């Protein structure tokens, strides 16, 4: 009887061998599955194992094989991720002292370009942590710098609240902006609004164009005062700069006054306002049949639009220079 059982199992194994030889890789897997099921069935019958129990054992083996495959794939994926992170980390870390120095030079160049574009240069930066809890961080900042030569100092607190792992909210509190006194007078309303609204960005949007125009204004006024010392005088008030043009050789000649101030155009933005005023004796006004004095302010604005501020002012100064002592006595 034992010989018969062995012969039967040999026949089953021979069937498996034939299946492997006759089929492709995919078909081999299917043939193996079919053949193994046949062998398992044959063995279970010969060993007296109930078919239901054998099915459960087979299913358990399949489940174990599936879990083993999943674990293997997970390990391979984690290995790949670790390798990628290691490569990225290696890329970020400088490989030599020369590379560190080059990175520093690149950062310095970037800072210089930003200073050239914005005019903003930070001279001192102080940061202090007031509170550091799990979901709340409070800090105090003290920043000193200059923008196109205009010095400023900012103080404010920040309160960062963590909403979730990817999002947080930052509130600015107790914002104080210190600038020179003449700037305070000239930008009083705009500065007051920026501080009340606690907008640090709004301060820079306001001060950047203003400081640029103020620097340009000061250079032009000094330029004309130095170029035409006999005809030009500069008067400064808290909110205005005035260029006075007159001919000292003409007692009754007109006096031109070019005022240069700033107006608020839109939120956090100011623009220059340049106007021409004319003063003259009543006798001079009566003799002005062509209304040249009366129309001078409007014509001056047209000159600015056509030739720019410097050329327009030059034209006004030359007109006064051309007067002679023969002007109306």
PDB file of N, CA, C and O in Angstrom, residues 89-150:
ATOM      1  N   UNK A  89      20.502  66.136   1.796  1.00  0.00           N
ATOM      2  CA  UNK A  89      21.238  66.752   2.896  1.00  0.00           C
ATOM      3  C   UNK A  89      22.673  67.017   2.488  1.00  0.00           C
ATOM      4  O   UNK A  89      23.239  68.073   2.796  1.00  0.00           O
ATOM      5  N   UNK A  90      23.277  66.094   1.779  1.00  0.00           N
ATOM      6  CA  UNK A  90      24.649  66.273   1.306  1.00  0.00           C
ATOM      7  C   UNK A  90      24.764  67.444   0.348  1.00  0.00           C
ATOM      8  O   UNK A  90      25.762  68.160   0.325  1.00  0.00           O
ATOM      9  N   UNK A  91      23.680  67.652  -0.466  1.00  0.00           N
ATOM     10  CA  UNK A  91      23.701  68.768  -1.416  1.00  0.00           C
ATOM     11  C   UNK A  91      23.704  70.102  -0.686  1.00  0.00           C
ATOM     12  O   UNK A  91      24.321  71.060  -1.115  1.00  0.00           O
ATOM     13  N   UNK A  92      22.920  70.203   0.433  1.00  0.00           N
ATOM     14  CA  UNK A  92      22.783  71.462   1.147  1.00  0.00           C
ATOM     15  C   UNK A  92      24.027  71.807   1.956  1.00  0.00           C
ATOM     16  O   UNK A  92      24.263  72.967   2.273  1.00  0.00           O
ATOM     17  N   UNK A  93      24.789  70.800   2.351  1.00  0.00           N
ATOM     18  CA  UNK A  93      25.947  71.056   3.178  1.00  0.00           C
ATOM     19  C   UNK A  93      27.168  71.369   2.309  1.00  0.00           C
ATOM     20  O   UNK A  93      27.506  70.595   1.412  1.00  0.00           O
ATOM     21  N   UNK A  94      27.823  72.497   2.564  1.00  0.00           N
ATOM     22  CA  UNK A  94      29.024  72.821   1.794  1.00  0.00           C
ATOM     23  C   UNK A  94      30.077  71.730   1.965  1.00  0.00           C
ATOM     24  O   UNK A  94      30.246  71.184   3.049  1.00  0.00           O
ATOM     25  N   UNK A  95      30.742  71.425   0.892  1.00  0.00           N
ATOM     26  CA  UNK A  95      31.712  70.340   0.925  1.00  0.00           C
ATOM     27  C   UNK A  95      33.103  70.814   1.316  1.00  0.00           C
ATOM     28  O   UNK A  95      33.974  70.010   1.602  1.00  0.00           O
ATOM     29  N   UNK A  96      33.321  72.144   1.333  1.00  0.00           N
ATOM     30  CA  UNK A  96      34.653  72.641   1.645  1.00  0.00           C
ATOM     31  C   UNK A  96      34.570  74.064   2.176  1.00  0.00           C
ATOM     32  O   UNK A  96      33.530  74.720   2.089  1.00  0.00           O
ATOM     33  N   UNK A  97      35.694  74.521   2.727  1.00  0.00           N
ATOM     34  CA  UNK A  97      35.771  75.896   3.219  1.00  0.00           C
ATOM     35  C   UNK A  97      35.583  76.893   2.081  1.00  0.00           C
ATOM     36  O   UNK A  97      34.941  77.939   2.246  1.00  0.00           O
ATOM     37  N   UNK A  98      36.121  76.557   0.930  1.00  0.00           N
ATOM     38  CA  UNK A  98      35.981  77.439  -0.237  1.00  0.00           C
ATOM     39  C   UNK A  98      34.521  77.622  -0.612  1.00  0.00           C
ATOM     40  O   UNK A  98      34.094  78.722  -0.976  1.00  0.00           O
ATOM     41  N   UNK A  99      33.745  76.534  -0.503  1.00  0.00           N
ATOM     42  CA  UNK A  99      32.323  76.635  -0.843  1.00  0.00           C
ATOM     43  C   UNK A  99      31.577  77.478   0.179  1.00  0.00           C
ATOM     44  O   UNK A  99      30.675  78.242  -0.176  1.00  0.00           O
ATOM     45  N   UNK A 100      31.959  77.356   1.455  1.00  0.00           N
ATOM     46  CA  UNK A 100      31.341  78.190   2.496  1.00  0.00           C
ATOM     47  C   UNK A 100      31.611  79.666   2.216  1.00  0.00           C
ATOM     48  O   UNK A 100      30.716  80.517   2.289  1.00  0.00           O
ATOM     49  N   UNK A 101      32.857  79.991   1.885  1.00  0.00           N
ATOM     50  CA  UNK A 101      33.228  81.374   1.577  1.00  0.00           C
ATOM     51  C   UNK A 101      32.471  81.890   0.359  1.00  0.00           C
ATOM     52  O   UNK A 101      31.991  83.029   0.337  1.00  0.00           O
ATOM     53  N   UNK A 102      32.307  81.036  -0.652  1.00  0.00           N
ATOM     54  CA  UNK A 102      31.572  81.425  -1.847  1.00  0.00           C
ATOM     55  C   UNK A 102      30.114  81.700  -1.528  1.00  0.00           C
ATOM     56  O   UNK A 102      29.515  82.663  -2.041  1.00  0.00           O
ATOM     57  N   UNK A 103      29.517  80.865  -0.653  1.00  0.00           N
ATOM     58  CA  UNK A 103      28.123  81.076  -0.245  1.00  0.00           C
ATOM     59  C   UNK A 103      27.968  82.407   0.483  1.00  0.00           C
ATOM     60  O   UNK A 103      26.982  83.129   0.286  1.00  0.00           O
ATOM     61  N   UNK A 104      28.957  82.750   1.308  1.00  0.00           N
ATOM     62  CA  UNK A 104      28.914  84.026   2.025  1.00  0.00           C
ATOM     63  C   UNK A 104      28.980  85.191   1.037  1.00  0.00           C
ATOM     64  O   UNK A 104      28.235  86.167   1.148  1.00  0.00           O
ATOM     65  N   UNK A 105      29.879  85.094   0.071  1.00  0.00           N
ATOM     66  CA  UNK A 105      29.994  86.148  -0.953  1.00  0.00           C
ATOM     67  C   UNK A 105      28.690  86.295  -1.740  1.00  0.00           C
ATOM     68  O   UNK A 105      28.266  87.417  -2.049  1.00  0.00           O
ATOM     69  N   UNK A 106      28.052  85.164  -2.051  1.00  0.00           N
ATOM     70  CA  UNK A 106      26.787  85.209  -2.796  1.00  0.00           C
ATOM     71  C   UNK A 106      25.706  85.919  -1.996  1.00  0.00           C
ATOM     72  O   UNK A 106      24.923  86.715  -2.537  1.00  0.00           O
ATOM     73  N   UNK A 107      25.652  85.624  -0.686  1.00  0.00           N
ATOM     74  CA  UNK A 107      24.665  86.278   0.173  1.00  0.00           C
ATOM     75  C   UNK A 107      24.943  87.776   0.277  1.00  0.00           C
ATOM     76  O   UNK A 107      24.016  88.595   0.246  1.00  0.00           O
ATOM     77  N   UNK A 108      26.213  88.140   0.403  1.00  0.00           N
ATOM     78  CA  UNK A 108      26.567  89.562   0.473  1.00  0.00           C
ATOM     79  C   UNK A 108      26.184  90.291  -0.811  1.00  0.00           C
ATOM     80  O   UNK A 108      25.672  91.418  -0.764  1.00  0.00           O
ATOM     81  N   UNK A 109      26.416  89.661  -1.943  1.00  0.00           N
ATOM     82  CA  UNK A 109      26.038  90.268  -3.230  1.00  0.00           C
ATOM     83  C   UNK A 109      24.534  90.455  -3.321  1.00  0.00           C
ATOM     84  O   UNK A 109      24.044  91.484  -3.816  1.00  0.00           O
ATOM     85  N   UNK A 110      23.785  89.451  -2.845  1.00  0.00           N
ATOM     86  CA  UNK A 110      22.330  89.530  -2.885  1.00  0.00           C
ATOM     87  C   UNK A 110      21.835  90.669  -1.999  1.00  0.00           C
ATOM     88  O   UNK A 110      20.929  91.427  -2.377  1.00  0.00           O
ATOM     89  N   UNK A 111      22.440  90.817  -0.814  1.00  0.00           N
ATOM     90  CA  UNK A 111      22.050  91.894   0.095  1.00  0.00           C
ATOM     91  C   UNK A 111      22.350  93.256  -0.524  1.00  0.00           C
ATOM     92  O   UNK A 111      21.535  94.187  -0.453  1.00  0.00           O
ATOM     93  N   UNK A 112      23.520  93.392  -1.160  1.00  0.00           N
ATOM     94  CA  UNK A 112      23.874  94.657  -1.798  1.00  0.00           C
ATOM     95  C   UNK A 112      22.925  95.010  -2.937  1.00  0.00           C
ATOM     96  O   UNK A 112      22.551  96.177  -3.113  1.00  0.00           O
ATOM     97  N   UNK A 113      22.517  93.984  -3.698  1.00  0.00           N
ATOM     98  CA  UNK A 113      21.559  94.235  -4.796  1.00  0.00           C
ATOM     99  C   UNK A 113      20.226  94.699  -4.243  1.00  0.00           C
ATOM    100  O   UNK A 113      19.599  95.622  -4.786  1.00  0.00           O
ATOM    101  N   UNK A 114      19.774  94.069  -3.153  1.00  0.00           N
ATOM    102  CA  UNK A 114      18.512  94.463  -2.541  1.00  0.00           C
ATOM    103  C   UNK A 114      18.600  95.891  -1.988  1.00  0.00           C
ATOM    104  O   UNK A 114      17.644  96.662  -2.087  1.00  0.00           O
ATOM    105  N   UNK A 115      19.745  96.235  -1.399  1.00  0.00           N
ATOM    106  CA  UNK A 115      19.921  97.590  -0.893  1.00  0.00           C
ATOM    107  C   UNK A 115      19.879  98.605  -2.025  1.00  0.00           C
ATOM    108  O   UNK A 115      19.306  99.688  -1.885  1.00  0.00           O
ATOM    109  N   UNK A 116      20.483  98.254  -3.149  1.00  0.00           N
ATOM    110  CA  UNK A 116      20.494  99.159  -4.294  1.00  0.00           C
ATOM    111  C   UNK A 116      19.098  99.348  -4.861  1.00  0.00           C
ATOM    112  O   UNK A 116      18.719 100.452  -5.264  1.00  0.00           O
ATOM    113  N   UNK A 117      18.318  98.271  -4.891  1.00  0.00           N
ATOM    114  CA  UNK A 117      16.965  98.342  -5.456  1.00  0.00           C
ATOM    115  C   UNK A 117      16.018  99.090  -4.529  1.00  0.00           C
ATOM    116  O   UNK A 117      15.253  99.953  -4.963  1.00  0.00           O
ATOM    117  N   UNK A 118      16.060  98.771  -3.234  1.00  0.00           N
ATOM    118  CA  UNK A 118      15.093  99.332  -2.284  1.00  0.00           C
ATOM    119  C   UNK A 118      15.605 100.575  -1.576  1.00  0.00           C
ATOM    120  O   UNK A 118      14.803 101.378  -1.097  1.00  0.00           O
ATOM    121  N   UNK A 119      16.936 100.711  -1.491  1.00  0.00           N
ATOM    122  CA  UNK A 119      17.494 101.824  -0.727  1.00  0.00           C
ATOM    123  C   UNK A 119      17.548 101.558   0.760  1.00  0.00           C
ATOM    124  O   UNK A 119      18.004 102.401   1.538  1.00  0.00           O
ATOM    125  N   UNK A 120      17.082 100.386   1.204  1.00  0.00           N
ATOM    126  CA  UNK A 120      17.006 100.060   2.623  1.00  0.00           C
ATOM    127  C   UNK A 120      18.274  99.334   3.053  1.00  0.00           C
ATOM    128  O   UNK A 120      18.711  98.375   2.415  1.00  0.00           O
ATOM    129  N   UNK A 121      18.855  99.800   4.152  1.00  0.00           N
ATOM    130  CA  UNK A 121      20.047  99.159   4.717  1.00  0.00           C
ATOM    131  C   UNK A 121      19.831  99.006   6.225  1.00  0.00           C
ATOM    132  O   UNK A 121      19.627  99.998   6.934  1.00  0.00           O
ATOM    133  N   UNK A 122      19.858  97.767   6.716  1.00  0.00           N
ATOM    134  CA  UNK A 122      19.668  97.506   8.144  1.00  0.00           C
ATOM    135  C   UNK A 122      21.015  97.569   8.855  1.00  0.00           C
ATOM    136  O   UNK A 122      21.954  96.843   8.512  1.00  0.00           O
ATOM    137  N   UNK A 123      21.096  98.432   9.869  1.00  0.00           N
ATOM    138  CA  UNK A 123      22.337  98.628  10.605  1.00  0.00           C
ATOM    139  C   UNK A 123      22.399  97.775  11.870  1.00  0.00           C
ATOM    140  O   UNK A 123      23.471  97.357  12.290  1.00  0.00           O
ATOM    141  N   UNK A 124      21.269  97.523  12.476  1.00  0.00           N
ATOM    142  CA  UNK A 124      21.248  96.731  13.714  1.00  0.00           C
ATOM    143  C   UNK A 124      19.917  96.001  13.811  1.00  0.00           C
ATOM    144  O   UNK A 124      18.866  96.555  13.464  1.00  0.00           O
ATOM    145  N   UNK A 125      19.983  94.747  14.270  1.00  0.00           N
ATOM    146  CA  UNK A 125      18.778  93.924  14.365  1.00  0.00           C
ATOM    147  C   UNK A 125      18.832  93.151  15.682  1.00  0.00           C
ATOM    148  O   UNK A 125      19.734  92.347  15.901  1.00  0.00           O
ATOM    149  N   UNK A 126      17.861  93.422  16.562  1.00  0.00           N
ATOM    150  CA  UNK A 126      17.799  92.742  17.858  1.00  0.00           C
ATOM    151  C   UNK A 126      16.482  91.973  17.971  1.00  0.00           C
ATOM    152  O   UNK A 126      15.416  92.511  17.674  1.00  0.00           O
ATOM    153  N   UNK A 127      16.599  90.719  18.409  1.00  0.00           N
ATOM    154  CA  UNK A 127      15.413  89.867  18.572  1.00  0.00           C
ATOM    155  C   UNK A 127      15.441  89.235  19.959  1.00  0.00           C
ATOM    156  O   UNK A 127      16.453  88.676  20.383  1.00  0.00           O
ATOM    157  N   UNK A 128      14.325  89.311  20.665  1.00  0.00           N
ATOM    158  CA  UNK A 128      14.228  88.748  22.012  1.00  0.00           C
ATOM    159  C   UNK A 128      12.950  87.911  22.134  1.00  0.00           C
ATOM    160  O   UNK A 128      11.861  88.378  21.799  1.00  0.00           O
ATOM    161  N   UNK A 129      13.086  86.689  22.594  1.00  0.00           N
ATOM    162  CA  UNK A 129      11.928  85.819  22.797  1.00  0.00           C
ATOM    163  C   UNK A 129      11.322  86.108  24.159  1.00  0.00           C
ATOM    164  O   UNK A 129      11.972  85.944  25.199  1.00  0.00           O
ATOM    165  N   UNK A 130      10.066  86.535  24.169  1.00  0.00           N
ATOM    166  CA  UNK A 130       9.367  86.861  25.411  1.00  0.00           C
ATOM    167  C   UNK A 130       8.643  85.657  25.995  1.00  0.00           C
ATOM    168  O   UNK A 130       8.574  85.496  27.215  1.00  0.00           O
ATOM    169  N   UNK A 131       8.098  84.828  25.135  1.00  0.00           N
ATOM    170  CA  UNK A 131       7.356  83.636  25.584  1.00  0.00           C
ATOM    171  C   UNK A 131       7.456  82.572  24.504  1.00  0.00           C
ATOM    172  O   UNK A 131       7.344  82.857  23.324  1.00  0.00           O
ATOM    173  N   UNK A 132       7.664  81.340  24.926  1.00  0.00           N
ATOM    174  CA  UNK A 132       7.763  80.238  23.971  1.00  0.00           C
ATOM    175  C   UNK A 132       7.031  79.025  24.526  1.00  0.00           C
ATOM    176  O   UNK A 132       7.577  78.253  25.320  1.00  0.00           O
ATOM    177  N   UNK A 133       5.774  78.900  24.156  1.00  0.00           N
ATOM    178  CA  UNK A 133       4.950  77.790  24.603  1.00  0.00           C
ATOM    179  C   UNK A 133       4.661  76.867  23.427  1.00  0.00           C
ATOM    180  O   UNK A 133       5.114  77.105  22.304  1.00  0.00           O
ATOM    181  N   UNK A 134       3.892  75.814  23.680  1.00  0.00           N
ATOM    182  CA  UNK A 134       3.658  74.803  22.643  1.00  0.00           C
ATOM    183  C   UNK A 134       3.026  75.395  21.395  1.00  0.00           C
ATOM    184  O   UNK A 134       3.462  75.117  20.280  1.00  0.00           O
ATOM    185  N   UNK A 135       1.992  76.198  21.559  1.00  0.00           N
ATOM    186  CA  UNK A 135       1.272  76.751  20.408  1.00  0.00           C
ATOM    187  C   UNK A 135       1.361  78.268  20.318  1.00  0.00           C
ATOM    188  O   UNK A 135       0.650  78.888  19.535  1.00  0.00           O
ATOM    189  N   UNK A 136       2.228  78.892  21.129  1.00  0.00           N
ATOM    190  CA  UNK A 136       2.296  80.350  21.157  1.00  0.00           C
ATOM    191  C   UNK A 136       3.737  80.806  21.364  1.00  0.00           C
ATOM    192  O   UNK A 136       4.420  80.336  22.271  1.00  0.00           O
ATOM    193  N   UNK A 137       4.177  81.725  20.480  1.00  0.00           N
ATOM    194  CA  UNK A 137       5.513  82.302  20.609  1.00  0.00           C
ATOM    195  C   UNK A 137       5.412  83.817  20.510  1.00  0.00           C
ATOM    196  O   UNK A 137       4.838  84.344  19.559  1.00  0.00           O
ATOM    197  N   UNK A 138       5.958  84.510  21.504  1.00  0.00           N
ATOM    198  CA  UNK A 138       5.965  85.970  21.503  1.00  0.00           C
ATOM    199  C   UNK A 138       7.407  86.466  21.444  1.00  0.00           C
ATOM    200  O   UNK A 138       8.264  85.977  22.185  1.00  0.00           O
ATOM    201  N   UNK A 139       7.649  87.448  20.555  1.00  0.00           N
ATOM    202  CA  UNK A 139       8.993  87.995  20.391  1.00  0.00           C
ATOM    203  C   UNK A 139       8.941  89.515  20.327  1.00  0.00           C
ATOM    204  O   UNK A 139       7.928  90.101  19.938  1.00  0.00           O
ATOM    205  N   UNK A 140      10.063  90.138  20.691  1.00  0.00           N
ATOM    206  CA  UNK A 140      10.216  91.588  20.576  1.00  0.00           C
ATOM    207  C   UNK A 140      11.362  91.887  19.607  1.00  0.00           C
ATOM    208  O   UNK A 140      12.424  91.257  19.668  1.00  0.00           O
ATOM    209  N   UNK A 141      11.128  92.853  18.704  1.00  0.00           N
ATOM    210  CA  UNK A 141      12.125  93.211  17.699  1.00  0.00           C
ATOM    211  C   UNK A 141      12.482  94.686  17.816  1.00  0.00           C
ATOM    212  O   UNK A 141      11.611  95.528  18.057  1.00  0.00           O
ATOM    213  N   UNK A 142      13.769  94.954  17.647  1.00  0.00           N
ATOM    214  CA  UNK A 142      14.277  96.329  17.600  1.00  0.00           C
ATOM    215  C   UNK A 142      15.195  96.428  16.386  1.00  0.00           C
ATOM    216  O   UNK A 142      16.249  95.795  16.333  1.00  0.00           O
ATOM    217  N   UNK A 143      14.772  97.221  15.383  1.00  0.00           N
ATOM    218  CA  UNK A 143      15.486  97.280  14.107  1.00  0.00           C
ATOM    219  C   UNK A 143      15.899  98.719  13.832  1.00  0.00           C
ATOM    220  O   UNK A 143      15.077  99.634  13.894  1.00  0.00           O
ATOM    221  N   UNK A 144      17.190  98.887  13.506  1.00  0.00           N
ATOM    222  CA  UNK A 144      17.702 100.202  13.143  1.00  0.00           C
ATOM    223  C   UNK A 144      18.286 100.134  11.732  1.00  0.00           C
ATOM    224  O   UNK A 144      18.906  99.135  11.360  1.00  0.00           O
ATOM    225  N   UNK A 145      18.059 101.195  10.967  1.00  0.00           N
ATOM    226  CA  UNK A 145      18.592 101.210   9.608  1.00  0.00           C
ATOM    227  C   UNK A 145      18.397 102.557   8.961  1.00  0.00           C
ATOM    228  O   UNK A 145      18.059 103.544   9.627  1.00  0.00           O
ATOM    229  N   UNK A 146      18.629 102.588   7.657  1.00  0.00           N
ATOM    230  CA  UNK A 146      18.412 103.818   6.908  1.00  0.00           C
ATOM    231  C   UNK A 146      17.883 103.473   5.522  1.00  0.00           C
ATOM    232  O   UNK A 146      18.118 102.378   5.006  1.00  0.00           O
ATOM    233  N   UNK A 147      17.152 104.409   4.962  1.00  0.00           N
ATOM    234  CA  UNK A 147      16.568 104.222   3.631  1.00  0.00           C
ATOM    235  C   UNK A 147      16.907 105.455   2.803  1.00  0.00           C
ATOM    236  O   UNK A 147      16.378 106.539   3.078  1.00  0.00           O
ATOM    237  N   UNK A 148      17.809 105.293   1.836  1.00  0.00           N
ATOM    238  CA  UNK A 148      18.279 106.409   1.017  1.00  0.00           C
ATOM    239  C   UNK A 148      18.767 107.564   1.880  1.00  0.00           C
ATOM    240  O   UNK A 148      18.500 108.743   1.607  1.00  0.00           O
ATOM    241  N   UNK A 149      19.495 107.210   2.956  1.00  0.00           N
ATOM    242  CA  UNK A 149      20.063 108.214   3.842  1.00  0.00           C
ATOM    243  C   UNK A 149      19.164 108.645   4.977  1.00  0.00           C
ATOM    244  O   UNK A 149      19.601 109.356   5.881  1.00  0.00           O
ATOM    245  N   UNK A 150      17.895 108.237   4.965  1.00  0.00           N
ATOM    246  CA  UNK A 150      16.954 108.610   6.019  1.00  0.00           C
ATOM    247  C   UNK A 150      16.991 107.535   7.111  1.00  0.00           C
ATOM    248  O   UNK A 150      16.659 106.375   6.869  1.00  0.00           O
TER     249      UNK A 150
END
